[in-house]
PDB file of C-alpha atoms in Angstrom:
ATOM      1  CA  MET A   1      93.045 118.084  99.342  1.00  0.00           C
ATOM      2  CA  HIS A   2      91.613 115.424  99.719  1.00  0.00           C
ATOM      3  CA  ASN A   3      87.803 115.938 101.195  1.00  0.00           C
ATOM      4  CA  VAL A   4      87.025 114.343 104.953  1.00  0.00           C
ATOM      5  CA  THR A   5      83.439 113.987 104.692  1.00  0.00           C
ATOM      6  CA  ASN A   6      82.113 112.175 108.262  1.00  0.00           C
ATOM      7  CA  PRO A   7      84.307 111.858 111.933  1.00  0.00           C
ATOM      8  CA  LEU A   8      85.125 108.226 111.313  1.00  0.00           C
ATOM      9  CA  GLN A   9      86.230 108.948 108.246  1.00  0.00           C
ATOM     10  CA  ALA A  10      88.746 112.290 109.885  1.00  0.00           C
ATOM     11  CA  CYS A  11      90.139 109.594 113.270  1.00  0.00           C
ATOM     12  CA  ASN A  12      91.239 107.572 110.185  1.00  0.00           C
ATOM     13  CA  ASP A  13      92.641 109.906 107.842  1.00  0.00           C
ATOM     14  CA  ILE A  14      94.421 112.226 110.636  1.00  0.00           C
ATOM     15  CA  PHE A  15      97.316 109.773 110.536  1.00  0.00           C
ATOM     16  CA  PHE A  16      98.009 109.960 107.302  1.00  0.00           C
ATOM     17  CA  ARG A  17      96.133 112.729 105.513  1.00  0.00           C
ATOM     18  CA  PRO A  18      95.989 115.514 108.592  1.00  0.00           C
ATOM     19  CA  ASN A  19      95.269 118.230 105.757  1.00  0.00           C
ATOM     20  CA  GLY A  20      92.354 117.412 104.858  1.00  0.00           C
ATOM     21  CA  VAL A  21      91.450 116.542 108.473  1.00  0.00           C
ATOM     22  CA  PHE A  22      91.797 120.056 110.134  1.00  0.00           C
ATOM     23  CA  ASN A  23      90.483 121.539 107.024  1.00  0.00           C
ATOM     24  CA  ALA A  24      87.060 119.556 107.332  1.00  0.00           C
ATOM     25  CA  ILE A  25      86.907 120.346 110.995  1.00  0.00           C
ATOM     26  CA  ASN A  26      87.244 123.943 110.848  1.00  0.00           C
ATOM     27  CA  GLU A  27      84.029 124.469 108.718  1.00  0.00           C
ATOM     28  CA  LYS A  28      82.628 121.273 110.513  1.00  0.00           C
ATOM     29  CA  ASN A  29      80.872 121.084 114.367  1.00  0.00           C
ATOM     30  CA  ASN A  30      80.613 118.678 117.001  1.00  0.00           C
ATOM     31  CA  TRP A  31      83.345 116.115 115.235  1.00  0.00           C
ATOM     32  CA  SER A  32      85.809 116.419 118.211  1.00  0.00           C
ATOM     33  CA  TRP A  33      83.425 114.215 120.401  1.00  0.00           C
ATOM     34  CA  LEU A  34      84.291 110.971 119.126  1.00  0.00           C
ATOM     35  CA  PRO A  35      88.252 112.035 119.269  1.00  0.00           C
ATOM     36  CA  PHE A  36      87.917 113.267 122.599  1.00  0.00           C
ATOM     37  CA  LEU A  37      85.909 109.489 123.629  1.00  0.00           C
ATOM     38  CA  ILE A  38      88.833 107.570 121.632  1.00  0.00           C
ATOM     39  CA  VAL A  39      91.611 109.256 123.034  1.00  0.00           C
ATOM     40  CA  VAL A  40      89.944 108.984 126.559  1.00  0.00           C
ATOM     41  CA  ILE A  41      89.645 105.426 126.136  1.00  0.00           C
ATOM     42  CA  MET A  42      92.461 104.341 124.747  1.00  0.00           C
ATOM     43  CA  ALA A  43      94.688 106.764 127.468  1.00  0.00           C
ATOM     44  CA  THR A  44      93.212 104.735 130.264  1.00  0.00           C
ATOM     45  CA  LEU A  45      93.241 101.219 128.888  1.00  0.00           C
ATOM     46  CA  PRO A  46      96.904 100.428 129.149  1.00  0.00           C
ATOM     47  CA  ASN A  47      97.017 102.166 132.895  1.00  0.00           C
ATOM     48  CA  TYR A  48      93.922 100.394 133.594  1.00  0.00           C
ATOM     49  CA  LEU A  49      95.323  96.893 132.005  1.00  0.00           C
ATOM     50  CA  TYR A  50      98.492  97.427 134.446  1.00  0.00           C
ATOM     51  CA  ILE A  51      97.092  97.596 137.404  1.00  0.00           C
ATOM     52  CA  SER A  52      95.237  94.649 136.454  1.00  0.00           C
ATOM     53  CA  VAL A  53      98.207  92.271 136.067  1.00  0.00           C
ATOM     54  CA  ILE A  54     100.608  93.473 138.411  1.00  0.00           C
ATOM     55  CA  ASP A  55     102.180  92.226 141.306  1.00  0.00           C
ATOM     56  CA  ILE A  56      99.993  94.146 143.660  1.00  0.00           C
ATOM     57  CA  ASN A  57     102.399  93.787 146.180  1.00  0.00           C
ATOM     58  CA  TRP A  58     105.687  94.558 144.438  1.00  0.00           C
ATOM     59  CA  TYR A  59     103.756  97.763 142.893  1.00  0.00           C
ATOM     60  CA  GLN A  60     102.871  99.079 146.742  1.00  0.00           C
ATOM     61  CA  ASP A  61     106.746  98.643 147.930  1.00  0.00           C
ATOM     62  CA  GLN A  62     107.707 100.821 144.573  1.00  0.00           C
ATOM     63  CA  ILE A  63     105.684 103.145 144.478  1.00  0.00           C
ATOM     64  CA  ILE A  64     106.263 104.099 148.660  1.00  0.00           C
ATOM     65  CA  ASN A  65     110.190 103.863 147.570  1.00  0.00           C
ATOM     66  CA  ALA A  66     109.644 106.243 145.196  1.00  0.00           C
ATOM     67  CA  GLN A  67     107.351 108.889 146.640  1.00  0.00           C
ATOM     68  CA  TYR A  68     107.408 108.475 150.162  1.00  0.00           C
ATOM     69  CA  GLY A  69     111.406 107.321 150.914  1.00  0.00           C
ATOM     70  CA  GLN A  70     112.010 105.936 154.469  1.00  0.00           C
ATOM     71  CA  LEU A  71     108.650 105.054 156.801  1.00  0.00           C
ATOM     72  CA  SER A  72     108.388 102.797 159.470  1.00  0.00           C
ATOM     73  CA  PRO A  73     106.705  99.107 159.538  1.00  0.00           C
ATOM     74  CA  ALA A  74     103.528 100.414 160.592  1.00  0.00           C
ATOM     75  CA  GLU A  75     103.389 103.305 158.311  1.00  0.00           C
ATOM     76  CA  VAL A  76     104.643 101.035 154.766  1.00  0.00           C
ATOM     77  CA  GLU A  77     101.385  98.806 156.207  1.00  0.00           C
ATOM     78  CA  ALA A  78      99.055 101.740 156.797  1.00  0.00           C
ATOM     79  CA  GLN A  79     100.209 103.007 153.221  1.00  0.00           C
ATOM     80  CA  LYS A  80      99.714  99.749 151.953  1.00  0.00           C
ATOM     81  CA  GLN A  81      95.765  99.084 153.316  1.00  0.00           C
ATOM     82  CA  ASN A  82      94.789 102.342 151.623  1.00  0.00           C
ATOM     83  CA  MET A  83      96.463 101.151 147.775  1.00  0.00           C
ATOM     84  CA  THR A  84      94.282  97.910 146.996  1.00  0.00           C
ATOM     85  CA  ARG A  85      94.127  97.246 143.464  1.00  0.00           C
ATOM     86  CA  THR A  86      90.526  98.445 143.456  1.00  0.00           C
ATOM     87  CA  SER A  87      91.791 102.446 144.584  1.00  0.00           C
ATOM     88  CA  MET A  88      94.042 102.247 142.739  1.00  0.00           C
ATOM     89  CA  THR A  89      92.588 101.157 139.149  1.00  0.00           C
ATOM     90  CA  ALA A  90      89.499 104.189 140.469  1.00  0.00           C
ATOM     91  CA  PHE A  91      92.597 106.886 140.786  1.00  0.00           C
ATOM     92  CA  THR A  92      93.949 105.449 137.066  1.00  0.00           C
ATOM     93  CA  VAL A  93      90.761 105.917 135.405  1.00  0.00           C
ATOM     94  CA  ILE A  94      89.659 109.299 137.309  1.00  0.00           C
ATOM     95  CA  GLY A  95      93.339 110.335 137.185  1.00  0.00           C
ATOM     96  CA  THR A  96      93.538 109.825 133.561  1.00  0.00           C
ATOM     97  CA  PHE A  97      90.621 111.355 132.404  1.00  0.00           C
ATOM     98  CA  VAL A  98      90.528 114.742 134.714  1.00  0.00           C
ATOM     99  CA  GLY A  99      94.134 115.045 133.152  1.00  0.00           C
ATOM    100  CA  LEU A 100      93.603 114.459 129.800  1.00  0.00           C
ATOM    101  CA  ILE A 101      91.005 117.442 130.476  1.00  0.00           C
ATOM    102  CA  VAL A 102      92.749 119.471 132.001  1.00  0.00           C
ATOM    103  CA  ILE A 103      95.535 119.340 130.057  1.00  0.00           C
ATOM    104  CA  ASN A 104      93.630 120.097 126.935  1.00  0.00           C
ATOM    105  CA  ALA A 105      91.865 122.882 128.801  1.00  0.00           C
ATOM    106  CA  ILE A 106      95.262 124.685 128.960  1.00  0.00           C
ATOM    107  CA  VAL A 107      96.783 123.683 125.244  1.00  0.00           C
ATOM    108  CA  ALA A 108      93.898 125.125 123.989  1.00  0.00           C
ATOM    109  CA  ALA A 109      94.163 128.677 126.009  1.00  0.00           C
ATOM    110  CA  TYR A 110      97.877 128.524 124.689  1.00  0.00           C
ATOM    111  CA  LEU A 111      96.476 128.138 121.194  1.00  0.00           C
ATOM    112  CA  ASN A 112      93.797 130.819 121.601  1.00  0.00           C
ATOM    113  CA  ILE A 113      96.225 133.208 122.206  1.00  0.00           C
ATOM    114  CA  ALA A 114      98.812 132.401 120.339  1.00  0.00           C
ATOM    115  CA  THR A 115      96.877 132.543 117.142  1.00  0.00           C
ATOM    116  CA  ARG A 116      95.527 135.697 117.620  1.00  0.00           C
ATOM    117  CA  GLY A 117      97.330 137.380 115.266  1.00  0.00           C
ATOM    118  CA  ASP A 118      95.858 136.521 112.801  1.00  0.00           C
ATOM    119  CA  GLU A 119      93.287 139.140 112.268  1.00  0.00           C
ATOM    120  CA  ASP A 120      91.201 136.514 109.255  1.00  0.00           C
ATOM    121  CA  ASN A 121      91.467 133.339 112.759  1.00  0.00           C
ATOM    122  CA  ALA A 122      87.714 133.543 113.930  1.00  0.00           C
ATOM    123  CA  ASN A 123      88.126 130.585 115.887  1.00  0.00           C
ATOM    124  CA  GLY A 124      86.963 130.490 119.511  1.00  0.00           C
ATOM    125  CA  TYR A 125      88.680 128.821 122.723  1.00  0.00           C
ATOM    126  CA  THR A 126      85.765 126.189 122.371  1.00  0.00           C
ATOM    127  CA  ASP A 127      86.897 125.261 118.940  1.00  0.00           C
ATOM    128  CA  TRP A 128      90.965 125.078 119.895  1.00  0.00           C
ATOM    129  CA  TYR A 129      90.011 122.468 122.619  1.00  0.00           C
ATOM    130  CA  GLY A 130      88.347 120.343 120.193  1.00  0.00           C
ATOM    131  CA  PHE A 131      91.059 120.808 118.096  1.00  0.00           C
ATOM    132  CA  THR A 132      93.445 119.108 120.840  1.00  0.00           C
ATOM    133  CA  TRP A 133      92.299 116.079 120.509  1.00  0.00           C
ATOM    134  CA  TRP A 134      92.516 115.690 117.065  1.00  0.00           C
ATOM    135  CA  ALA A 135      96.113 116.561 117.705  1.00  0.00           C
ATOM    136  CA  GLY A 136      96.613 113.722 120.841  1.00  0.00           C
ATOM    137  CA  MET A 137      95.152 111.075 118.443  1.00  0.00           C
ATOM    138  CA  PRO A 138      98.387 109.122 118.316  1.00  0.00           C
ATOM    139  CA  ILE A 139      97.937 108.218 121.999  1.00  0.00           C
ATOM    140  CA  VAL A 140      95.910 105.177 119.976  1.00  0.00           C
ATOM    141  CA  ILE A 141      99.077 104.000 118.454  1.00  0.00           C
ATOM    142  CA  SER A 142     100.834 104.218 121.668  1.00  0.00           C
ATOM    143  CA  ALA A 143      97.668 102.796 123.650  1.00  0.00           C
ATOM    144  CA  LEU A 144      97.056  99.800 120.812  1.00  0.00           C
ATOM    145  CA  ILE A 145     101.061  98.690 121.288  1.00  0.00           C
ATOM    146  CA  ALA A 146     101.022  98.791 125.014  1.00  0.00           C
ATOM    147  CA  VAL A 147      97.591  96.379 124.755  1.00  0.00           C
ATOM    148  CA  VAL A 148      99.400  93.611 123.264  1.00  0.00           C
ATOM    149  CA  LEU A 149     102.678  94.091 125.237  1.00  0.00           C
ATOM    150  CA  LEU A 150     100.836  93.817 128.737  1.00  0.00           C
ATOM    151  CA  VAL A 151      98.167  91.181 127.210  1.00  0.00           C
ATOM    152  CA  LEU A 152     101.257  88.640 126.330  1.00  0.00           C
ATOM    153  CA  SER A 153     103.116  89.742 129.247  1.00  0.00           C
ATOM    154  CA  ASP A 154     102.634  86.782 132.449  1.00  0.00           C
ATOM    155  CA  GLY A 155     101.816  89.879 134.716  1.00  0.00           C
ATOM    156  CA  GLY A 156     103.984  90.061 138.031  1.00  0.00           C
ATOM    157  CA  GLN A 157     106.632  92.754 138.291  1.00  0.00           C
ATOM    158  CA  LEU A 158     106.583  94.780 135.214  1.00  0.00           C
ATOM    159  CA  ASN A 159     108.094  98.292 134.799  1.00  0.00           C
ATOM    160  CA  PRO A 160     104.863 100.987 134.459  1.00  0.00           C
ATOM    161  CA  SER A 161     106.716 102.177 131.315  1.00  0.00           C
ATOM    162  CA  ILE A 162     105.011  99.393 129.167  1.00  0.00           C
ATOM    163  CA  ALA A 163     102.014 101.334 129.795  1.00  0.00           C
ATOM    164  CA  PHE A 164     103.889 104.261 127.592  1.00  0.00           C
ATOM    165  CA  PRO A 165     106.072 101.393 124.971  1.00  0.00           C
ATOM    166  CA  LEU A 166     106.717 104.539 122.835  1.00  0.00           C
ATOM    167  CA  SER A 167     108.490 106.512 125.385  1.00  0.00           C
ATOM    168  CA  LEU A 168     112.315 106.817 126.221  1.00  0.00           C
ATOM    169  CA  GLY A 169     111.032 106.018 129.984  1.00  0.00           C
ATOM    170  CA  TYR A 170     110.277 102.780 128.256  1.00  0.00           C
ATOM    171  CA  TRP A 171     113.208 102.294 125.493  1.00  0.00           C
ATOM    172  CA  MET A 172     115.619 102.940 128.560  1.00  0.00           C
ATOM    173  CA  GLY A 173     114.183 100.860 131.355  1.00  0.00           C
ATOM    174  CA  THR A 174     114.165 103.244 133.669  1.00  0.00           C
ATOM    175  CA  GLU A 175     113.275 102.149 137.025  1.00  0.00           C
ATOM    176  CA  MET A 176     110.247 103.857 139.242  1.00  0.00           C
ATOM    177  CA  THR A 177     112.672 105.324 141.443  1.00  0.00           C
ATOM    178  CA  SER A 178     114.861 107.081 139.440  1.00  0.00           C
ATOM    179  CA  ASP A 179     114.107 111.158 139.511  1.00  0.00           C
ATOM    180  CA  TRP A 180     113.941 110.642 136.095  1.00  0.00           C
ATOM    181  CA  PHE A 181     111.405 108.237 135.595  1.00  0.00           C
ATOM    182  CA  THR A 182     107.695 110.510 134.754  1.00  0.00           C
ATOM    183  CA  PHE A 183     110.212 113.233 132.781  1.00  0.00           C
ATOM    184  CA  LEU A 184     111.399 109.748 130.954  1.00  0.00           C
ATOM    185  CA  GLN A 185     107.799 108.724 130.044  1.00  0.00           C
ATOM    186  CA  SER A 186     106.598 112.420 129.181  1.00  0.00           C
ATOM    187  CA  ILE A 187     109.003 111.704 126.213  1.00  0.00           C
ATOM    188  CA  ARG A 188     107.121 109.848 123.732  1.00  0.00           C
ATOM    189  CA  LEU A 189     106.848 109.238 119.836  1.00  0.00           C
ATOM    190  CA  ASP A 190     103.733 109.787 120.116  1.00  0.00           C
ATOM    191  CA  SER A 191     104.120 113.384 122.143  1.00  0.00           C
ATOM    192  CA  PHE A 192     106.044 114.438 118.956  1.00  0.00           C
ATOM    193  CA  TRP A 193     103.288 113.385 116.511  1.00  0.00           C
ATOM    194  CA  GLY A 194     100.989 115.652 118.515  1.00  0.00           C
ATOM    195  CA  ILE A 195     103.186 118.737 117.705  1.00  0.00           C
ATOM    196  CA  TYR A 196     103.448 117.817 114.395  1.00  0.00           C
ATOM    197  CA  LEU A 197      99.472 117.907 113.671  1.00  0.00           C
ATOM    198  CA  THR A 198      99.433 120.575 115.793  1.00  0.00           C
ATOM    199  CA  ALA A 199     101.707 122.613 113.595  1.00  0.00           C
ATOM    200  CA  VAL A 200      99.575 121.375 110.576  1.00  0.00           C
ATOM    201  CA  GLY A 201      96.352 122.412 112.373  1.00  0.00           C
ATOM    202  CA  ILE A 202      97.555 125.762 113.028  1.00  0.00           C
ATOM    203  CA  SER A 203      98.708 126.202 109.023  1.00  0.00           C
ATOM    204  CA  GLN A 204      95.164 125.194 108.146  1.00  0.00           C
ATOM    205  CA  TRP A 205      93.529 127.534 110.126  1.00  0.00           C
ATOM    206  CA  THR A 206      95.836 130.552 110.012  1.00  0.00           C
ATOM    207  CA  ASN A 207      97.469 132.196 107.544  1.00  0.00           C
ATOM    208  CA  PHE A 208     100.426 131.707 109.933  1.00  0.00           C
ATOM    209  CA  SER A 209     103.429 130.525 107.822  1.00  0.00           C
ATOM    210  CA  THR A 210     105.029 126.926 108.422  1.00  0.00           C
ATOM    211  CA  LYS A 211     107.566 127.979 110.420  1.00  0.00           C
ATOM    212  CA  LYS A 212     105.939 129.749 112.532  1.00  0.00           C
ATOM    213  CA  ALA A 213     102.872 127.183 112.863  1.00  0.00           C
ATOM    214  CA  ALA A 214     105.857 124.909 113.987  1.00  0.00           C
ATOM    215  CA  VAL A 215     107.090 127.188 116.478  1.00  0.00           C
ATOM    216  CA  ILE A 216     104.234 127.655 118.384  1.00  0.00           C
ATOM    217  CA  ALA A 217     103.464 123.474 118.155  1.00  0.00           C
ATOM    218  CA  VAL A 218     106.709 123.000 119.414  1.00  0.00           C
ATOM    219  CA  ALA A 219     107.531 126.106 122.280  1.00  0.00           C
ATOM    220  CA  PRO A 220     105.430 124.959 125.441  1.00  0.00           C
ATOM    221  CA  TRP A 221     106.801 121.280 124.717  1.00  0.00           C
ATOM    222  CA  ALA A 222     110.342 122.487 124.527  1.00  0.00           C
ATOM    223  CA  ILE A 223     110.242 124.686 127.364  1.00  0.00           C
ATOM    224  CA  ILE A 224     108.451 122.883 129.667  1.00  0.00           C
ATOM    225  CA  TRP A 225     110.946 119.791 129.212  1.00  0.00           C
ATOM    226  CA  THR A 226     113.712 122.149 129.811  1.00  0.00           C
ATOM    227  CA  ILE A 227     112.242 123.830 133.107  1.00  0.00           C
ATOM    228  CA  TRP A 228     111.910 119.995 133.966  1.00  0.00           C
ATOM    229  CA  ALA A 229     114.907 118.657 132.984  1.00  0.00           C
ATOM    230  CA  VAL A 230     117.181 121.129 135.016  1.00  0.00           C
ATOM    231  CA  VAL A 231     114.905 121.183 137.785  1.00  0.00           C
ATOM    232  CA  ILE A 232     115.702 117.394 137.976  1.00  0.00           C
ATOM    233  CA  LEU A 233     119.584 118.515 137.799  1.00  0.00           C
ATOM    234  CA  LEU A 234     119.332 120.713 140.610  1.00  0.00           C
TER     235      LEU A 234
END
């Protein structure tokens, strides 16, 4: 197994040789701050750029139609007054930051509980919380593609899924008004890559078999996506 000597190298190798990275961070402290900053910034950037280039009046109409249904002209105007470009940018930045922290906190709690079956595993909740940011690094690839697409676009009436170019929502051109819009946006190539990294990391941090590590990594996403799809269908 190759030797990972510093967090910068780890951020590069996580995409190509993750086994060595997870082995290294299992022994090192305070390396997870770097992927934390990278993931937060890269997850926020495409959404920030999207709000910056979009036809704001069109986007306001799309949100109102998707979330509020039939409103009177006065109610529509009141909603638009609250949805300025500045306010939506702030909401996007803050929402992405807080959302990532909360979601990763939940995932870390799950991993901490799911790996207690390994008596030799000495990692606690904070270790698994740091682990989640390494597993989330594939969002960098999605974000870079999104930035290129947004920079090359003419702005205007762009489907929000352009900010998630590796999602089914983008590939299928799903509109915001569709019940499946958010669901399909959540099914992304980088999400599956993150699941793979989680499985790799669990196999490095525990004595679990590769199969058991994969089951632990896949299970929550499979359950969430299945329940979500059933709710939409019903």
